[in-house]
């Protein structure tokens, strides 16, 4: 293949999702000549099939719940149903606005954008559209796709993935959600708000199993109250069509029937057939292996985002992409502390956390060196006004820093910014307790929790 116009870029990026486009924008900002290759749309899964559209659906569901429940606030309103065409228009308008803005950023920073399906053809080149794009360095950022299980075929009809769920033209009467992680509980929450009878099947012993166990239990309690069913601790065995839906059988013999089955067991890396292994890139189960600076075993190749075995979060992709761009531009870089990354599950109620769980802290520091405190949102005025329940749980090394903040409650995702600062700056409870938090806000609960942990509780019992 002929090299396109003889240009050798400083950085060639394969994949235009969160990690890839962040590297492109930061690299161009630092004076690198950057080319980015994307087979679908700039913005990738997060913008078009993940973070943004799912949160739009969840917000539409929140509006539906508020309409149904308005009388508890003294407001008389009627709920006449869900117009899915209208919901999709709202969702798609949000996506379109962000997409247009992202395209504008690329144009203003003079990133060379190439639309097409690329393949790594050497340690310093990518082939696309019959041309060879050469670079001094190549960044692999091809992302992920929904996973399934052996023998479970996602057909887009009655057995669907999150991609299908985002464009569903109706509100299903009933649905089984296979997987109680972030994707599963978010769709279960949105569908319940729209009026679907939902059951979650999770093989592990708790919903959102990577979170602190207290957060999982609080979410389970809230879901029971909302009428969201769930089966825990028994793994999936098979799915089969019925006359008018689908039946799921678990390993313990339990059976569930519904109109649809959503397979939400996670996402797997997009790496097959893209030339990675042929060029000597070290792989493991489809993931590209990297060091703490996102460097592969091939000197001229880096990788970021869902393609590497780190947290599958858009903001992690942003951070990893920027790290690579800054490293290539000669700046001093600091590896990502993955424990210090904020994590939010945007169901109702929200689950948010940063740092490590109480169980992990005991494993690392010893059970006698760990202190945990729970602050109930019942003591928080703004949470009372919003009629949300939940807790903020702090995990502290005895006489030391707070190493974990775990929150459950509506809008807790908006509190995770301060939690991130507390963890990453290794704050002592007494230091946070000195800060004055606005009243009445939910953010005030963060201050109250630290006041209590510092031994001077105000709106909570000793």
mmCIF file with all atom_site columns, C-alpha atoms in Angstrom, residues 8-220:
data_model
loop_
_atom_site.group_PDB
_atom_site.id
_atom_site.type_symbol
_atom_site.label_atom_id
_atom_site.label_alt_id
_atom_site.label_comp_id
_atom_site.label_asym_id
_atom_site.label_entity_id
_atom_site.label_seq_id
_atom_site.pdbx_PDB_ins_code
_atom_site.Cartn_x
_atom_site.Cartn_y
_atom_site.Cartn_z
_atom_site.occupancy
_atom_site.B_iso_or_equiv
_atom_site.pdbx_formal_charge
_atom_site.auth_seq_id
_atom_site.auth_comp_id
_atom_site.auth_asym_id
_atom_site.auth_atom_id
_atom_site.pdbx_PDB_model_num
ATOM 1   C CA . UNK A 1 8   ? 4.390   10.653  8.711  1.00 0.00 ? 8   UNK A CA 1
ATOM 2   C CA . UNK A 1 9   ? 2.312   11.689  11.707 1.00 0.00 ? 9   UNK A CA 1
ATOM 3   C CA . UNK A 1 10  ? 3.655   12.025  15.225 1.00 0.00 ? 10  UNK A CA 1
ATOM 4   C CA . UNK A 1 11  ? 0.731   9.945   16.454 1.00 0.00 ? 11  UNK A CA 1
ATOM 5   C CA . UNK A 1 12  ? -1.705  7.670   14.627 1.00 0.00 ? 12  UNK A CA 1
ATOM 6   C CA . UNK A 1 13  ? -4.724  6.647   16.710 1.00 0.00 ? 13  UNK A CA 1
ATOM 7   C CA . UNK A 1 14  ? -6.902  3.659   15.870 1.00 0.00 ? 14  UNK A CA 1
ATOM 8   C CA . UNK A 1 15  ? -10.302 4.268   17.456 1.00 0.00 ? 15  UNK A CA 1
ATOM 9   C CA . UNK A 1 16  ? -12.234 7.462   18.153 1.00 0.00 ? 16  UNK A CA 1
ATOM 10  C CA . UNK A 1 17  ? -13.902 6.692   21.488 1.00 0.00 ? 17  UNK A CA 1
ATOM 11  C CA . UNK A 1 18  ? -13.144 8.370   24.807 1.00 0.00 ? 18  UNK A CA 1
ATOM 12  C CA . UNK A 1 19  ? -9.519  7.241   25.046 1.00 0.00 ? 19  UNK A CA 1
ATOM 13  C CA . UNK A 1 20  ? -8.675  7.790   21.397 1.00 0.00 ? 20  UNK A CA 1
ATOM 14  C CA . UNK A 1 21  ? -10.229 11.207  20.971 1.00 0.00 ? 21  UNK A CA 1
ATOM 15  C CA . UNK A 1 22  ? -8.834  12.487  24.291 1.00 0.00 ? 22  UNK A CA 1
ATOM 16  C CA . UNK A 1 23  ? -5.335  11.512  23.130 1.00 0.00 ? 23  UNK A CA 1
ATOM 17  C CA . UNK A 1 24  ? -5.948  13.225  19.781 1.00 0.00 ? 24  UNK A CA 1
ATOM 18  C CA . UNK A 1 25  ? -7.176  16.492  21.294 1.00 0.00 ? 25  UNK A CA 1
ATOM 19  C CA . UNK A 1 26  ? -4.448  16.638  23.951 1.00 0.00 ? 26  UNK A CA 1
ATOM 20  C CA . UNK A 1 27  ? -1.750  15.616  21.481 1.00 0.00 ? 27  UNK A CA 1
ATOM 21  C CA . UNK A 1 28  ? -2.772  18.298  18.982 1.00 0.00 ? 28  UNK A CA 1
ATOM 22  C CA . UNK A 1 29  ? -2.901  20.849  21.798 1.00 0.00 ? 29  UNK A CA 1
ATOM 23  C CA . UNK A 1 30  ? 0.720   19.968  22.625 1.00 0.00 ? 30  UNK A CA 1
ATOM 24  C CA . UNK A 1 31  ? 1.844   20.438  19.019 1.00 0.00 ? 31  UNK A CA 1
ATOM 25  C CA . UNK A 1 32  ? 1.798   16.829  17.821 1.00 0.00 ? 32  UNK A CA 1
ATOM 26  C CA . UNK A 1 33  ? 0.654   16.074  14.267 1.00 0.00 ? 33  UNK A CA 1
ATOM 27  C CA . UNK A 1 34  ? -2.182  13.633  14.910 1.00 0.00 ? 34  UNK A CA 1
ATOM 28  C CA . UNK A 1 35  ? -4.285  11.354  12.714 1.00 0.00 ? 35  UNK A CA 1
ATOM 29  C CA . UNK A 1 36  ? -7.295  9.510   14.111 1.00 0.00 ? 36  UNK A CA 1
ATOM 30  C CA . UNK A 1 37  ? -9.016  6.591   12.371 1.00 0.00 ? 37  UNK A CA 1
ATOM 31  C CA . UNK A 1 38  ? -12.578 5.614   13.313 1.00 0.00 ? 38  UNK A CA 1
ATOM 32  C CA . UNK A 1 39  ? -14.906 3.178   11.511 1.00 0.00 ? 39  UNK A CA 1
ATOM 33  C CA . UNK A 1 40  ? -18.147 4.483   13.017 1.00 0.00 ? 40  UNK A CA 1
ATOM 34  C CA . UNK A 1 41  ? -18.741 7.847   14.681 1.00 0.00 ? 41  UNK A CA 1
ATOM 35  C CA . UNK A 1 42  ? -16.320 10.047  16.571 1.00 0.00 ? 42  UNK A CA 1
ATOM 36  C CA . UNK A 1 43  ? -17.116 9.754   20.276 1.00 0.00 ? 43  UNK A CA 1
ATOM 37  C CA . UNK A 1 44  ? -17.404 5.973   20.311 1.00 0.00 ? 44  UNK A CA 1
ATOM 38  C CA . UNK A 1 45  ? -19.508 3.872   22.659 1.00 0.00 ? 45  UNK A CA 1
ATOM 39  C CA . UNK A 1 46  ? -19.775 6.407   25.483 1.00 0.00 ? 46  UNK A CA 1
ATOM 40  C CA . UNK A 1 47  ? -21.326 9.150   23.379 1.00 0.00 ? 47  UNK A CA 1
ATOM 41  C CA . UNK A 1 48  ? -23.438 7.073   21.012 1.00 0.00 ? 48  UNK A CA 1
ATOM 42  C CA . UNK A 1 49  ? -24.223 3.738   22.737 1.00 0.00 ? 49  UNK A CA 1
ATOM 43  C CA . UNK A 1 50  ? -23.256 4.061   26.387 1.00 0.00 ? 50  UNK A CA 1
ATOM 44  C CA . UNK A 1 51  ? -22.860 6.762   29.032 1.00 0.00 ? 51  UNK A CA 1
ATOM 45  C CA . UNK A 1 52  ? -24.799 9.580   27.397 1.00 0.00 ? 52  UNK A CA 1
ATOM 46  C CA . UNK A 1 53  ? -27.853 7.779   25.963 1.00 0.00 ? 53  UNK A CA 1
ATOM 47  C CA . UNK A 1 54  ? -28.347 5.576   29.037 1.00 0.00 ? 54  UNK A CA 1
ATOM 48  C CA . UNK A 1 55  ? -28.288 8.599   31.347 1.00 0.00 ? 55  UNK A CA 1
ATOM 49  C CA . UNK A 1 56  ? -30.808 10.332  29.101 1.00 0.00 ? 56  UNK A CA 1
ATOM 50  C CA . UNK A 1 57  ? -33.119 7.301   29.410 1.00 0.00 ? 57  UNK A CA 1
ATOM 51  C CA . UNK A 1 58  ? -32.638 7.292   33.179 1.00 0.00 ? 58  UNK A CA 1
ATOM 52  C CA . UNK A 1 59  ? -33.517 10.976  33.396 1.00 0.00 ? 59  UNK A CA 1
ATOM 53  C CA . UNK A 1 60  ? -36.634 10.437  31.280 1.00 0.00 ? 60  UNK A CA 1
ATOM 54  C CA . UNK A 1 61  ? -37.546 7.653   33.708 1.00 0.00 ? 61  UNK A CA 1
ATOM 55  C CA . UNK A 1 62  ? -36.988 10.008  36.629 1.00 0.00 ? 62  UNK A CA 1
ATOM 56  C CA . UNK A 1 63  ? -39.441 12.485  35.066 1.00 0.00 ? 63  UNK A CA 1
ATOM 57  C CA . UNK A 1 64  ? -41.994 9.665   34.710 1.00 0.00 ? 64  UNK A CA 1
ATOM 58  C CA . UNK A 1 65  ? -41.580 8.755   38.387 1.00 0.00 ? 65  UNK A CA 1
ATOM 59  C CA . UNK A 1 66  ? -41.930 12.393  39.428 1.00 0.00 ? 66  UNK A CA 1
ATOM 60  C CA . UNK A 1 67  ? -45.145 12.736  37.442 1.00 0.00 ? 67  UNK A CA 1
ATOM 61  C CA . UNK A 1 68  ? -46.587 9.622   39.079 1.00 0.00 ? 68  UNK A CA 1
ATOM 62  C CA . UNK A 1 69  ? -45.526 10.680  42.554 1.00 0.00 ? 69  UNK A CA 1
ATOM 63  C CA . UNK A 1 70  ? -46.102 14.435  42.334 1.00 0.00 ? 70  UNK A CA 1
ATOM 64  C CA . UNK A 1 71  ? -49.010 14.454  44.801 1.00 0.00 ? 71  UNK A CA 1
ATOM 65  C CA . UNK A 1 72  ? -46.687 13.647  47.709 1.00 0.00 ? 72  UNK A CA 1
ATOM 66  C CA . UNK A 1 73  ? -45.242 17.130  47.125 1.00 0.00 ? 73  UNK A CA 1
ATOM 67  C CA . UNK A 1 74  ? -48.668 18.737  46.932 1.00 0.00 ? 74  UNK A CA 1
ATOM 68  C CA . UNK A 1 75  ? -48.619 18.985  43.138 1.00 0.00 ? 75  UNK A CA 1
ATOM 69  C CA . UNK A 1 76  ? -51.493 17.505  41.158 1.00 0.00 ? 76  UNK A CA 1
ATOM 70  C CA . UNK A 1 77  ? -50.226 16.022  37.889 1.00 0.00 ? 77  UNK A CA 1
ATOM 71  C CA . UNK A 1 78  ? -51.285 13.160  35.664 1.00 0.00 ? 78  UNK A CA 1
ATOM 72  C CA . UNK A 1 79  ? -49.075 10.538  34.067 1.00 0.00 ? 79  UNK A CA 1
ATOM 73  C CA . UNK A 1 80  ? -50.419 9.541   30.666 1.00 0.00 ? 80  UNK A CA 1
ATOM 74  C CA . UNK A 1 81  ? -47.675 7.128   29.624 1.00 0.00 ? 81  UNK A CA 1
ATOM 75  C CA . UNK A 1 82  ? -44.322 6.981   27.897 1.00 0.00 ? 82  UNK A CA 1
ATOM 76  C CA . UNK A 1 83  ? -43.890 8.166   24.309 1.00 0.00 ? 83  UNK A CA 1
ATOM 77  C CA . UNK A 1 84  ? -40.769 6.223   23.291 1.00 0.00 ? 84  UNK A CA 1
ATOM 78  C CA . UNK A 1 85  ? -40.432 8.169   20.038 1.00 0.00 ? 85  UNK A CA 1
ATOM 79  C CA . UNK A 1 86  ? -40.327 11.341  22.116 1.00 0.00 ? 86  UNK A CA 1
ATOM 80  C CA . UNK A 1 87  ? -37.864 9.832   24.578 1.00 0.00 ? 87  UNK A CA 1
ATOM 81  C CA . UNK A 1 88  ? -35.580 8.817   21.716 1.00 0.00 ? 88  UNK A CA 1
ATOM 82  C CA . UNK A 1 89  ? -35.804 12.290  20.176 1.00 0.00 ? 89  UNK A CA 1
ATOM 83  C CA . UNK A 1 90  ? -34.769 13.844  23.479 1.00 0.00 ? 90  UNK A CA 1
ATOM 84  C CA . UNK A 1 91  ? -31.916 11.318  23.841 1.00 0.00 ? 91  UNK A CA 1
ATOM 85  C CA . UNK A 1 92  ? -30.759 11.721  20.241 1.00 0.00 ? 92  UNK A CA 1
ATOM 86  C CA . UNK A 1 93  ? -30.846 15.525  20.467 1.00 0.00 ? 93  UNK A CA 1
ATOM 87  C CA . UNK A 1 94  ? -28.503 15.369  23.467 1.00 0.00 ? 94  UNK A CA 1
ATOM 88  C CA . UNK A 1 95  ? -26.138 13.072  21.559 1.00 0.00 ? 95  UNK A CA 1
ATOM 89  C CA . UNK A 1 96  ? -26.285 15.195  18.393 1.00 0.00 ? 96  UNK A CA 1
ATOM 90  C CA . UNK A 1 97  ? -25.371 18.369  20.261 1.00 0.00 ? 97  UNK A CA 1
ATOM 91  C CA . UNK A 1 98  ? -22.380 16.772  21.951 1.00 0.00 ? 98  UNK A CA 1
ATOM 92  C CA . UNK A 1 99  ? -21.307 15.079  18.696 1.00 0.00 ? 99  UNK A CA 1
ATOM 93  C CA . UNK A 1 100 ? -21.370 18.377  16.824 1.00 0.00 ? 100 UNK A CA 1
ATOM 94  C CA . UNK A 1 101 ? -19.306 20.006  19.556 1.00 0.00 ? 101 UNK A CA 1
ATOM 95  C CA . UNK A 1 102 ? -16.736 17.198  19.439 1.00 0.00 ? 102 UNK A CA 1
ATOM 96  C CA . UNK A 1 103 ? -16.442 17.496  15.655 1.00 0.00 ? 103 UNK A CA 1
ATOM 97  C CA . UNK A 1 104 ? -15.859 21.231  16.108 1.00 0.00 ? 104 UNK A CA 1
ATOM 98  C CA . UNK A 1 105 ? -13.063 20.567  18.586 1.00 0.00 ? 105 UNK A CA 1
ATOM 99  C CA . UNK A 1 106 ? -11.337 18.247  16.124 1.00 0.00 ? 106 UNK A CA 1
ATOM 100 C CA . UNK A 1 107 ? -11.558 20.835  13.359 1.00 0.00 ? 107 UNK A CA 1
ATOM 101 C CA . UNK A 1 108 ? -10.271 23.650  15.571 1.00 0.00 ? 108 UNK A CA 1
ATOM 102 C CA . UNK A 1 109 ? -7.271  21.612  16.737 1.00 0.00 ? 109 UNK A CA 1
ATOM 103 C CA . UNK A 1 110 ? -6.507  20.424  13.199 1.00 0.00 ? 110 UNK A CA 1
ATOM 104 C CA . UNK A 1 111 ? -6.603  16.702  13.916 1.00 0.00 ? 111 UNK A CA 1
ATOM 105 C CA . UNK A 1 112 ? -6.585  14.649  10.698 1.00 0.00 ? 112 UNK A CA 1
ATOM 106 C CA . UNK A 1 113 ? -9.758  12.556  10.902 1.00 0.00 ? 113 UNK A CA 1
ATOM 107 C CA . UNK A 1 114 ? -10.039 9.451   8.702  1.00 0.00 ? 114 UNK A CA 1
ATOM 108 C CA . UNK A 1 115 ? -13.320 7.544   8.574  1.00 0.00 ? 115 UNK A CA 1
ATOM 109 C CA . UNK A 1 116 ? -12.845 3.866   7.832  1.00 0.00 ? 116 UNK A CA 1
ATOM 110 C CA . UNK A 1 117 ? -11.983 0.476   9.295  1.00 0.00 ? 117 UNK A CA 1
ATOM 111 C CA . UNK A 1 118 ? -8.306  0.456   10.178 1.00 0.00 ? 118 UNK A CA 1
ATOM 112 C CA . UNK A 1 119 ? -5.907  -2.405  10.802 1.00 0.00 ? 119 UNK A CA 1
ATOM 113 C CA . UNK A 1 120 ? -2.460  -2.316  12.384 1.00 0.00 ? 120 UNK A CA 1
ATOM 114 C CA . UNK A 1 121 ? -0.054  -3.140  9.549  1.00 0.00 ? 121 UNK A CA 1
ATOM 115 C CA . UNK A 1 122 ? 3.308   -2.541  11.218 1.00 0.00 ? 122 UNK A CA 1
ATOM 116 C CA . UNK A 1 123 ? 4.560   -1.184  14.556 1.00 0.00 ? 123 UNK A CA 1
ATOM 117 C CA . UNK A 1 124 ? 4.294   2.297   13.013 1.00 0.00 ? 124 UNK A CA 1
ATOM 118 C CA . UNK A 1 125 ? 1.375   2.148   10.561 1.00 0.00 ? 125 UNK A CA 1
ATOM 119 C CA . UNK A 1 126 ? -2.333  1.535   10.147 1.00 0.00 ? 126 UNK A CA 1
ATOM 120 C CA . UNK A 1 127 ? -3.985  0.537   6.869  1.00 0.00 ? 127 UNK A CA 1
ATOM 121 C CA . UNK A 1 128 ? -7.366  2.098   6.108  1.00 0.00 ? 128 UNK A CA 1
ATOM 122 C CA . UNK A 1 129 ? -9.371  2.654   2.924  1.00 0.00 ? 129 UNK A CA 1
ATOM 123 C CA . UNK A 1 130 ? -6.578  1.231   0.783  1.00 0.00 ? 130 UNK A CA 1
ATOM 124 C CA . UNK A 1 131 ? -4.022  3.645   2.202  1.00 0.00 ? 131 UNK A CA 1
ATOM 125 C CA . UNK A 1 132 ? -1.214  3.213   4.708  1.00 0.00 ? 132 UNK A CA 1
ATOM 126 C CA . UNK A 1 133 ? -1.126  5.852   7.435  1.00 0.00 ? 133 UNK A CA 1
ATOM 127 C CA . UNK A 1 134 ? 2.354   6.134   8.952  1.00 0.00 ? 134 UNK A CA 1
ATOM 128 C CA . UNK A 1 135 ? 3.177   7.405   12.431 1.00 0.00 ? 135 UNK A CA 1
ATOM 129 C CA . UNK A 1 136 ? 6.120   7.684   14.751 1.00 0.00 ? 136 UNK A CA 1
ATOM 130 C CA . UNK A 1 137 ? 3.825   6.184   17.370 1.00 0.00 ? 137 UNK A CA 1
ATOM 131 C CA . UNK A 1 138 ? 0.553   4.252   17.186 1.00 0.00 ? 138 UNK A CA 1
ATOM 132 C CA . UNK A 1 139 ? -2.168  4.310   19.842 1.00 0.00 ? 139 UNK A CA 1
ATOM 133 C CA . UNK A 1 140 ? -4.645  1.432   19.910 1.00 0.00 ? 140 UNK A CA 1
ATOM 134 C CA . UNK A 1 141 ? -8.044  2.528   21.246 1.00 0.00 ? 141 UNK A CA 1
ATOM 135 C CA . UNK A 1 142 ? -10.589 0.221   19.603 1.00 0.00 ? 142 UNK A CA 1
ATOM 136 C CA . UNK A 1 143 ? -12.817 -0.085  22.662 1.00 0.00 ? 143 UNK A CA 1
ATOM 137 C CA . UNK A 1 144 ? -15.310 -2.808  23.528 1.00 0.00 ? 144 UNK A CA 1
ATOM 138 C CA . UNK A 1 145 ? -18.620 -4.451  22.604 1.00 0.00 ? 145 UNK A CA 1
ATOM 139 C CA . UNK A 1 146 ? -21.331 -6.152  24.682 1.00 0.00 ? 146 UNK A CA 1
ATOM 140 C CA . UNK A 1 147 ? -20.394 -9.684  25.773 1.00 0.00 ? 147 UNK A CA 1
ATOM 141 C CA . UNK A 1 148 ? -22.522 -12.799 25.875 1.00 0.00 ? 148 UNK A CA 1
ATOM 142 C CA . UNK A 1 149 ? -22.148 -16.324 27.289 1.00 0.00 ? 149 UNK A CA 1
ATOM 143 C CA . UNK A 1 150 ? -21.412 -19.593 25.471 1.00 0.00 ? 150 UNK A CA 1
ATOM 144 C CA . UNK A 1 151 ? -24.626 -20.881 23.897 1.00 0.00 ? 151 UNK A CA 1
ATOM 145 C CA . UNK A 1 152 ? -26.499 -17.616 24.484 1.00 0.00 ? 152 UNK A CA 1
ATOM 146 C CA . UNK A 1 153 ? -27.098 -15.903 21.156 1.00 0.00 ? 153 UNK A CA 1
ATOM 147 C CA . UNK A 1 154 ? -27.982 -12.213 21.212 1.00 0.00 ? 154 UNK A CA 1
ATOM 148 C CA . UNK A 1 155 ? -30.412 -12.010 18.296 1.00 0.00 ? 155 UNK A CA 1
ATOM 149 C CA . UNK A 1 156 ? -31.733 -8.466  18.688 1.00 0.00 ? 156 UNK A CA 1
ATOM 150 C CA . UNK A 1 157 ? -35.282 -9.816  18.817 1.00 0.00 ? 157 UNK A CA 1
ATOM 151 C CA . UNK A 1 158 ? -36.182 -11.227 22.225 1.00 0.00 ? 158 UNK A CA 1
ATOM 152 C CA . UNK A 1 159 ? -32.609 -11.632 23.460 1.00 0.00 ? 159 UNK A CA 1
ATOM 153 C CA . UNK A 1 160 ? -30.957 -8.241  23.248 1.00 0.00 ? 160 UNK A CA 1
ATOM 154 C CA . UNK A 1 161 ? -27.826 -6.321  24.233 1.00 0.00 ? 161 UNK A CA 1
ATOM 155 C CA . UNK A 1 162 ? -27.580 -2.809  25.647 1.00 0.00 ? 162 UNK A CA 1
ATOM 156 C CA . UNK A 1 163 ? -27.136 -1.539  22.065 1.00 0.00 ? 163 UNK A CA 1
ATOM 157 C CA . UNK A 1 164 ? -30.565 -2.899  21.130 1.00 0.00 ? 164 UNK A CA 1
ATOM 158 C CA . UNK A 1 165 ? -32.128 -1.675  24.384 1.00 0.00 ? 165 UNK A CA 1
ATOM 159 C CA . UNK A 1 166 ? -31.102 1.891   23.591 1.00 0.00 ? 166 UNK A CA 1
ATOM 160 C CA . UNK A 1 167 ? -33.188 1.938   20.405 1.00 0.00 ? 167 UNK A CA 1
ATOM 161 C CA . UNK A 1 168 ? -36.161 -0.165  21.533 1.00 0.00 ? 168 UNK A CA 1
ATOM 162 C CA . UNK A 1 169 ? -39.323 1.332   20.025 1.00 0.00 ? 169 UNK A CA 1
ATOM 163 C CA . UNK A 1 170 ? -41.577 0.332   22.910 1.00 0.00 ? 170 UNK A CA 1
ATOM 164 C CA . UNK A 1 171 ? -41.700 -0.117  26.648 1.00 0.00 ? 171 UNK A CA 1
ATOM 165 C CA . UNK A 1 172 ? -41.533 -3.892  27.230 1.00 0.00 ? 172 UNK A CA 1
ATOM 166 C CA . UNK A 1 173 ? -44.233 -5.271  29.511 1.00 0.00 ? 173 UNK A CA 1
ATOM 167 C CA . UNK A 1 174 ? -41.652 -7.435  31.255 1.00 0.00 ? 174 UNK A CA 1
ATOM 168 C CA . UNK A 1 175 ? -37.910 -8.011  31.067 1.00 0.00 ? 175 UNK A CA 1
ATOM 169 C CA . UNK A 1 176 ? -35.233 -10.224 32.555 1.00 0.00 ? 176 UNK A CA 1
ATOM 170 C CA . UNK A 1 177 ? -31.863 -8.500  32.947 1.00 0.00 ? 177 UNK A CA 1
ATOM 171 C CA . UNK A 1 178 ? -28.947 -10.921 32.987 1.00 0.00 ? 178 UNK A CA 1
ATOM 172 C CA . UNK A 1 179 ? -26.230 -9.228  35.031 1.00 0.00 ? 179 UNK A CA 1
ATOM 173 C CA . UNK A 1 180 ? -26.493 -7.081  38.144 1.00 0.00 ? 180 UNK A CA 1
ATOM 174 C CA . UNK A 1 181 ? -23.524 -4.832  37.467 1.00 0.00 ? 181 UNK A CA 1
ATOM 175 C CA . UNK A 1 182 ? -23.620 -1.205  36.338 1.00 0.00 ? 182 UNK A CA 1
ATOM 176 C CA . UNK A 1 183 ? -25.235 -1.775  32.927 1.00 0.00 ? 183 UNK A CA 1
ATOM 177 C CA . UNK A 1 184 ? -27.816 -4.222  34.246 1.00 0.00 ? 184 UNK A CA 1
ATOM 178 C CA . UNK A 1 185 ? -29.036 -2.166  37.198 1.00 0.00 ? 185 UNK A CA 1
ATOM 179 C CA . UNK A 1 186 ? -29.165 1.041   35.150 1.00 0.00 ? 186 UNK A CA 1
ATOM 180 C CA . UNK A 1 187 ? -31.407 -0.503  32.487 1.00 0.00 ? 187 UNK A CA 1
ATOM 181 C CA . UNK A 1 188 ? -33.500 -2.244  35.144 1.00 0.00 ? 188 UNK A CA 1
ATOM 182 C CA . UNK A 1 189 ? -33.977 1.090   36.878 1.00 0.00 ? 189 UNK A CA 1
ATOM 183 C CA . UNK A 1 190 ? -34.929 2.976   33.701 1.00 0.00 ? 190 UNK A CA 1
ATOM 184 C CA . UNK A 1 191 ? -37.323 0.261   32.518 1.00 0.00 ? 191 UNK A CA 1
ATOM 185 C CA . UNK A 1 192 ? -39.021 0.093   35.920 1.00 0.00 ? 192 UNK A CA 1
ATOM 186 C CA . UNK A 1 193 ? -39.559 3.851   35.776 1.00 0.00 ? 193 UNK A CA 1
ATOM 187 C CA . UNK A 1 194 ? -41.138 3.439   32.329 1.00 0.00 ? 194 UNK A CA 1
ATOM 188 C CA . UNK A 1 195 ? -43.484 0.744   33.684 1.00 0.00 ? 195 UNK A CA 1
ATOM 189 C CA . UNK A 1 196 ? -41.748 -2.544  32.866 1.00 0.00 ? 196 UNK A CA 1
ATOM 190 C CA . UNK A 1 197 ? -41.924 -5.518  35.249 1.00 0.00 ? 197 UNK A CA 1
ATOM 191 C CA . UNK A 1 198 ? -38.188 -6.209  35.740 1.00 0.00 ? 198 UNK A CA 1
ATOM 192 C CA . UNK A 1 199 ? -36.208 -9.092  37.235 1.00 0.00 ? 199 UNK A CA 1
ATOM 193 C CA . UNK A 1 200 ? -32.406 -9.008  37.499 1.00 0.00 ? 200 UNK A CA 1
ATOM 194 C CA . UNK A 1 201 ? -30.429 -12.260 37.492 1.00 0.00 ? 201 UNK A CA 1
ATOM 195 C CA . UNK A 1 202 ? -26.968 -11.977 39.077 1.00 0.00 ? 202 UNK A CA 1
ATOM 196 C CA . UNK A 1 203 ? -24.791 -15.034 39.690 1.00 0.00 ? 203 UNK A CA 1
ATOM 197 C CA . UNK A 1 204 ? -22.797 -13.418 42.500 1.00 0.00 ? 204 UNK A CA 1
ATOM 198 C CA . UNK A 1 205 ? -24.271 -12.800 45.940 1.00 0.00 ? 205 UNK A CA 1
ATOM 199 C CA . UNK A 1 206 ? -25.005 -9.084  45.531 1.00 0.00 ? 206 UNK A CA 1
ATOM 200 C CA . UNK A 1 207 ? -26.043 -6.457  42.995 1.00 0.00 ? 207 UNK A CA 1
ATOM 201 C CA . UNK A 1 208 ? -23.195 -4.122  41.907 1.00 0.00 ? 208 UNK A CA 1
ATOM 202 C CA . UNK A 1 209 ? -20.802 -6.729  43.350 1.00 0.00 ? 209 UNK A CA 1
ATOM 203 C CA . UNK A 1 210 ? -17.611 -4.655  42.937 1.00 0.00 ? 210 UNK A CA 1
ATOM 204 C CA . UNK A 1 211 ? -18.959 -1.983  45.294 1.00 0.00 ? 211 UNK A CA 1
ATOM 205 C CA . UNK A 1 212 ? -18.729 -1.987  49.077 1.00 0.00 ? 212 UNK A CA 1
ATOM 206 C CA . UNK A 1 213 ? -21.122 -4.628  50.425 1.00 0.00 ? 213 UNK A CA 1
ATOM 207 C CA . UNK A 1 214 ? -23.034 -2.002  52.393 1.00 0.00 ? 214 UNK A CA 1
ATOM 208 C CA . UNK A 1 215 ? -23.770 -0.103  49.170 1.00 0.00 ? 215 UNK A CA 1
ATOM 209 C CA . UNK A 1 216 ? -24.974 -3.302  47.501 1.00 0.00 ? 216 UNK A CA 1
ATOM 210 C CA . UNK A 1 217 ? -27.336 -4.056  50.391 1.00 0.00 ? 217 UNK A CA 1
ATOM 211 C CA . UNK A 1 218 ? -28.731 -0.508  50.374 1.00 0.00 ? 218 UNK A CA 1
ATOM 212 C CA . UNK A 1 219 ? -29.387 -0.710  46.642 1.00 0.00 ? 219 UNK A CA 1
ATOM 213 C CA . UNK A 1 220 ? -31.069 -4.095  47.017 1.00 0.00 ? 220 UNK A CA 1
#
